[in-house]
Backbone as numpy.savetxt, mean C-alpha at the origin, in Angstrom:
# Nx Ny Nz CAx CAy CAz Cx Cy Cz
7.33 7.84 13.74 6.55 8.77 12.96 5.77 8.00 11.91
4.54 8.48 11.67 3.73 7.86 10.62 4.16 8.35 9.24
4.07 7.41 8.28 4.31 7.73 6.88 3.19 7.13 6.06
2.76 7.86 5.03 1.78 7.36 4.08 2.54 6.82 2.87
2.26 5.60 2.53 2.85 4.96 1.35 1.72 4.84 0.33
1.87 5.54 -0.79 0.85 5.53 -1.83 1.41 4.79 -3.03
0.84 3.63 -3.30 1.26 2.85 -4.47 0.30 3.09 -5.61
0.83 3.43 -6.77 0.03 3.66 -7.97 0.14 2.43 -8.87
-0.99 1.80 -9.15 -1.00 0.58 -9.95 -0.74 0.84 -11.43
-0.19 -0.18 -12.09 -0.13 -0.20 -13.54 -1.55 -0.48 -14.04
-1.85 -0.17 -15.30 -3.17 -0.52 -15.84 -3.42 -2.03 -15.76
-4.67 -2.39 -15.52 -5.10 -3.79 -15.49 -4.24 -4.63 -14.55
-4.05 -4.12 -13.34 -3.17 -4.77 -12.36 -3.79 -5.96 -11.63
-5.09 -6.15 -11.77 -5.77 -7.15 -10.94 -5.15 -8.55 -10.98
-4.82 -9.13 -12.13 -4.22 -10.46 -12.12 -2.91 -10.50 -11.32
-2.07 -9.48 -11.47 -0.83 -9.43 -10.70 -1.12 -9.28 -9.22
-2.07 -8.40 -8.87 -2.44 -8.20 -7.47 -2.84 -9.52 -6.82
-3.72 -10.24 -7.49 -4.22 -11.48 -6.91 -3.10 -12.51 -6.72
-2.15 -12.52 -7.63 -1.06 -13.50 -7.55 -0.16 -13.25 -6.35
0.08 -12.00 -5.99 1.03 -11.71 -4.91 0.37 -11.17 -3.65
-0.96 -11.11 -3.64 -1.68 -10.56 -2.49 -1.33 -11.25 -1.17
-1.24 -12.57 -1.10 -0.91 -13.19 0.19 0.42 -12.68 0.77
1.44 -12.53 -0.05 2.73 -12.05 0.43 2.64 -10.58 0.85
1.88 -9.79 0.11 1.67 -8.38 0.45 0.96 -8.27 1.80
-0.11 -9.05 1.98 -0.87 -9.01 3.23 -0.05 -9.51 4.41
0.80 -10.49 4.20 1.64 -11.01 5.28 2.51 -9.91 5.88
3.07 -9.07 5.02 3.90 -7.96 5.51 3.06 -6.95 6.29
1.84 -6.69 5.81 0.96 -5.76 6.53 0.52 -6.35 7.87
0.26 -7.63 7.90 -0.12 -8.29 9.15 1.02 -8.22 10.16
2.26 -8.30 9.70 3.41 -8.17 10.60 3.47 -6.77 11.20
3.28 -5.74 10.37 3.24 -4.37 10.89 2.12 -4.22 11.91
0.97 -4.80 11.62 -0.17 -4.73 12.53 0.15 -5.43 13.85
0.75 -6.59 13.79 1.11 -7.34 15.00 2.10 -6.56 15.86
2.93 -5.75 15.22 3.90 -4.92 15.93 3.27 -3.61 16.44
1.99 -3.39 16.15 1.31 -2.18 16.58 1.71 -0.94 15.79
2.22 -1.13 14.57 2.72 -0.01 13.77 1.81 0.38 12.61
0.81 -0.42 12.31 -0.06 -0.16 11.17 -1.27 0.67 11.60
-1.45 1.83 11.00 -2.61 2.66 11.27 -3.77 2.27 10.36
-3.50 2.11 9.07 -4.52 1.68 8.12 -3.86 1.23 6.83
-4.60 0.45 6.07 -4.12 -0.02 4.77 -5.31 -0.45 3.94
-5.23 -0.18 2.65 -6.29 -0.63 1.75 -6.08 -0.12 0.35
-6.83 -0.72 -0.59 -6.71 -0.35 -2.00 -7.66 0.78 -2.38
-7.37 1.41 -3.52 -8.25 2.40 -4.13 -9.04 1.72 -5.23
-10.33 1.43 -5.00 -11.13 0.79 -6.06 -11.34 1.75 -7.23
-11.43 1.19 -8.41 -11.72 1.97 -9.61 -13.23 2.11 -9.73
-13.68 3.33 -10.01 -15.10 3.58 -10.24 -15.30 4.08 -11.67
-16.39 3.65 -12.27 -16.76 4.13 -13.60 -18.26 4.37 -13.61
-18.68 5.59 -13.92 -20.10 5.95 -13.92 -20.78 5.60 -12.60
-20.08 5.84 -11.50 -20.64 5.60 -10.18 -20.65 4.15 -9.73
-20.11 3.27 -10.53 -20.08 1.84 -10.21 -18.66 1.41 -9.88
-18.52 0.60 -8.84 -17.22 0.03 -8.51 -16.89 -1.08 -9.50
-15.69 -1.02 -10.05 -15.23 -2.07 -10.95 -14.36 -3.05 -10.18
-14.15 -4.21 -10.74 -13.32 -5.24 -10.11 -11.85 -4.98 -10.44
-11.39 -3.78 -10.12 -9.99 -3.44 -10.36 -9.61 -2.34 -9.38
-8.33 -2.08 -9.28 -7.83 -1.09 -8.33 -6.82 -0.19 -9.03
-6.75 1.06 -8.54 -5.81 2.02 -9.12 -4.57 2.20 -8.25
-4.57 1.60 -7.08 -3.44 1.73 -6.17 -3.82 1.36 -4.75
-2.93 1.72 -3.83 -3.14 1.39 -2.41 -2.59 2.49 -1.53
-3.11 2.52 -0.30 -2.61 3.43 0.73 -2.27 2.60 1.96
-1.07 2.82 2.47 -0.63 2.21 3.72 -0.15 3.35 4.60
-0.64 3.43 5.82 -0.14 4.41 6.78 0.38 3.62 7.97
1.67 3.78 8.24 2.31 2.99 9.29 3.43 3.79 9.95
3.81 3.34 11.12 4.86 3.97 11.91 6.22 3.37 11.54
7.14 4.26 11.21 8.52 3.86 10.91 9.46 4.79 11.65
10.65 4.31 11.96 11.64 5.11 12.69 12.13 6.30 11.87
12.11 6.17 10.54 12.62 7.23 9.69 12.07 7.08 8.28
12.23 8.12 7.49 11.85 8.06 6.08 12.62 6.96 5.37
13.89 6.83 5.71 14.73 5.80 5.07 14.22 4.40 5.40
13.82 4.18 6.65 13.28 2.87 7.05 11.98 2.57 6.32
11.15 3.60 6.15 9.90 3.43 5.43 10.17 3.11 3.96
11.11 3.84 3.37 11.46 3.61 1.96 11.98 2.20 1.75
12.81 1.74 2.66 13.36 0.38 2.57 12.24 -0.64 2.64
11.31 -0.45 3.57 10.18 -1.37 3.71 9.33 -1.36 2.44
9.01 -0.16 1.94 8.16 -0.03 0.76 8.82 -0.63 -0.48
10.12 -0.46 -0.60 10.84 -1.00 -1.76 10.83 -2.53 -1.79
10.60 -3.16 -0.65 10.55 -4.62 -0.57 9.13 -5.18 -0.71
8.16 -4.31 -0.99 6.77 -4.76 -1.12 6.61 -5.67 -2.33
5.98 -6.83 -2.16 5.76 -7.73 -3.30 4.99 -7.08 -4.45
4.11 -6.14 -4.15 3.38 -5.47 -5.22 4.34 -4.66 -6.10
5.38 -4.10 -5.53 6.35 -3.35 -6.32 7.21 -4.31 -7.14
7.75 -5.34 -6.49 8.65 -6.25 -7.21 7.93 -7.07 -8.28
6.62 -7.32 -8.10 5.86 -8.09 -9.09 5.32 -7.22 -10.23
5.45 -5.90 -10.09 4.99 -5.02 -11.15 3.56 -4.54 -11.01
2.94 -4.75 -9.84 1.60 -4.21 -9.59 1.67 -2.69 -9.52
2.63 -2.20 -8.75 2.82 -0.75 -8.62 3.73 -0.24 -9.71
3.30 0.83 -10.36 4.16 1.53 -11.30 5.12 2.43 -10.55
4.65 2.95 -9.41 5.48 3.82 -8.58 4.92 3.88 -7.17
5.78 4.29 -6.26 5.40 4.49 -4.86 5.81 5.90 -4.46
4.91 6.56 -3.75 5.19 7.87 -3.17 5.08 7.73 -1.66
6.02 8.31 -0.95 6.00 8.27 0.51 5.97 9.70 1.04
5.05 9.94 1.99 4.92 11.25 2.60 4.77 11.09 4.11
5.37 11.99 4.88 5.11 11.98 6.32 3.61 12.20 6.55
3.09 11.59 7.59 1.67 11.66 7.89 1.46 12.05 9.35
0.65 13.06 9.57 0.34 13.49 10.93 -1.09 13.08 11.25
-1.21 12.17 12.20 -2.54 11.71 12.61 -3.17 12.77 13.50
-4.37 13.19 13.15 -5.09 14.18 13.93 -6.33 13.56 14.58
-7.14 12.85 13.80 -8.33 12.21 14.33 -8.43 10.80 13.78
-9.09 9.90 14.36 -9.39 9.88 15.79 -8.13 9.62 16.59
């Protein structure tokens, strides 16, 4: 089943993000190699219609055997352990299109 993992960043998270991004991406690449990753990416911050060089969080949608398995995976995310994410929310996700 697909689950959406929504990570909410702490303020001014960019320096922390950059420091642990390779480890974060490595885990996503593993999910992708296993055919379990539907999509992943950050939420850019906008101000007055302009994209800023910062992010407010991330979205990962991936296939996990259970909510507990997804929670375990999300809790081990380098962005969480390094303090990039203030919190993570997990919700079941039903893919409709495409």
